[in-house]
Short mmCIF file of C-alpha atoms in Angstrom, two decimals:
data_model
loop_
_atom_site.label_atom_id
_atom_site.label_comp_id
_atom_site.label_asym_id
_atom_site.label_seq_id
_atom_site.Cartn_x
_atom_site.Cartn_y
_atom_site.Cartn_z
CA UNK A 1 -135.11 -38.13 92.04
CA UNK A 2 -132.37 -39.88 90.76
CA UNK A 3 -131.11 -43.18 92.68
CA UNK A 4 -128.07 -41.27 94.12
CA UNK A 5 -128.11 -40.55 97.78
CA UNK A 6 -128.05 -36.51 98.28
CA UNK A 7 -125.26 -35.18 100.16
CA UNK A 8 -126.02 -32.23 102.75
CA UNK A 9 -124.17 -29.18 101.89
CA UNK A 10 -122.46 -28.32 104.95
CA UNK A 11 -121.79 -24.91 106.20
CA UNK A 12 -118.21 -23.52 106.17
CA UNK A 13 -116.71 -22.51 109.94
CA UNK A 14 -116.96 -18.92 110.78
CA UNK A 15 -113.26 -17.23 111.83
CA UNK A 16 -113.21 -15.85 115.25
CA UNK A 17 -111.47 -12.74 116.83
CA UNK A 18 -110.92 -14.45 120.14
CA UNK A 19 -110.94 -17.92 122.00
CA UNK A 20 -113.87 -16.81 123.78
CA UNK A 21 -116.07 -16.23 120.53
CA UNK A 22 -114.83 -19.68 119.53
CA UNK A 23 -115.97 -21.32 122.89
CA UNK A 24 -119.40 -19.81 122.60
CA UNK A 25 -119.58 -21.09 119.28
CA UNK A 26 -118.77 -24.71 119.97
CA UNK A 27 -121.01 -24.59 123.01
CA UNK A 28 -123.95 -22.99 121.32
CA UNK A 29 -123.76 -24.91 117.83
CA UNK A 30 -124.75 -28.00 116.16
CA UNK A 31 -121.31 -28.95 114.72
CA UNK A 32 -122.63 -31.62 112.59
CA UNK A 33 -123.89 -28.68 110.04
CA UNK A 34 -120.45 -27.54 109.41
CA UNK A 35 -117.80 -28.93 107.35
CA UNK A 36 -114.85 -30.08 109.52
CA UNK A 37 -112.93 -31.98 106.95
CA UNK A 38 -110.07 -29.40 106.77
CA UNK A 39 -109.48 -29.77 110.77
CA UNK A 40 -106.60 -31.16 112.24
CA UNK A 41 -105.36 -32.34 115.51
CA UNK A 42 -103.50 -29.80 117.69
CA UNK A 43 -101.67 -30.45 120.85
CA UNK A 44 -101.44 -27.73 123.16
CA UNK A 45 -98.98 -27.52 126.33
CA UNK A 46 -99.81 -25.92 129.34
CA UNK A 47 -96.84 -26.33 131.66
CA UNK A 48 -94.35 -23.40 131.86
CA UNK A 49 -90.96 -24.45 130.62
CA UNK A 50 -88.55 -23.89 133.36
CA UNK A 51 -85.48 -25.66 132.07
CA UNK A 52 -83.21 -25.27 129.01
CA UNK A 53 -81.44 -28.27 127.25
CA UNK A 54 -78.58 -28.24 124.72
CA UNK A 55 -79.05 -31.26 122.49
CA UNK A 56 -76.37 -32.27 120.11
CA UNK A 57 -77.18 -34.19 116.69
CA UNK A 58 -75.76 -34.74 113.18
CA UNK A 59 -76.48 -31.98 110.62
CA UNK A 60 -78.65 -34.23 108.27
CA UNK A 61 -80.75 -35.45 111.22
CA UNK A 62 -81.47 -31.81 112.46
CA UNK A 63 -82.19 -31.06 108.85
CA UNK A 64 -84.65 -33.96 108.57
CA UNK A 65 -86.37 -32.98 111.89
CA UNK A 66 -86.88 -29.37 110.51
CA UNK A 67 -88.22 -30.63 107.26
CA UNK A 68 -90.71 -32.98 109.20
CA UNK A 69 -91.82 -30.43 111.39
CA UNK A 70 -92.56 -27.87 108.75
CA UNK A 71 -94.46 -30.39 107.06
CA UNK A 72 -96.52 -31.01 110.19
CA UNK A 73 -96.92 -27.16 110.62
CA UNK A 74 -94.96 -27.26 113.92
CA UNK A 75 -91.73 -25.93 115.25
CA UNK A 76 -88.62 -28.36 114.93
CA UNK A 77 -88.21 -27.90 118.84
CA UNK A 78 -91.76 -29.68 119.43
CA UNK A 79 -90.25 -32.72 117.60
CA UNK A 80 -87.03 -32.60 119.65
CA UNK A 81 -89.35 -32.52 122.86
CA UNK A 82 -90.99 -35.58 121.78
CA UNK A 83 -87.93 -37.32 121.09
CA UNK A 84 -86.31 -36.53 124.22
CA UNK A 85 -89.47 -37.82 126.15
CA UNK A 86 -89.64 -40.87 124.27
CA UNK A 87 -85.81 -41.47 125.15
CA UNK A 88 -85.28 -42.46 121.68
CA UNK A 89 -81.34 -42.32 120.94
CA UNK A 90 -79.09 -43.22 117.94
CA UNK A 91 -81.92 -44.51 115.57
CA UNK A 92 -83.00 -43.23 112.04
CA UNK A 93 -85.29 -40.45 111.54
CA UNK A 94 -87.88 -42.70 109.88
CA UNK A 95 -88.45 -44.86 112.64
CA UNK A 96 -88.39 -42.10 115.17
CA UNK A 97 -90.95 -40.09 113.43
CA UNK A 98 -93.10 -42.84 113.19
CA UNK A 99 -92.77 -43.22 117.15
CA UNK A 100 -93.71 -39.72 117.79
CA UNK A 101 -96.86 -39.95 115.39
CA UNK A 102 -95.03 -38.39 112.23
#
């Protein structure tokens, strides 16, 4: 036996056809035996969107917001909502995105 510590081989997560299958898996499985390194934090919204807004901004700012959203794997409107909720106006994108977790 070498002096190196052996790493446990973690199992790959299975894929699921439905939310109920995934829920059952999480309830019944020991997740410490699975490789979760490729997981990412997800945000879910349950409130119904009842109102629409119109937000005007410079084209360059919108292009930056869209690029940032694409890198995060979310729709750009989600970042717009975050900015509105935080009440941030007139700041450069890098400062704004840091405030919304970017």
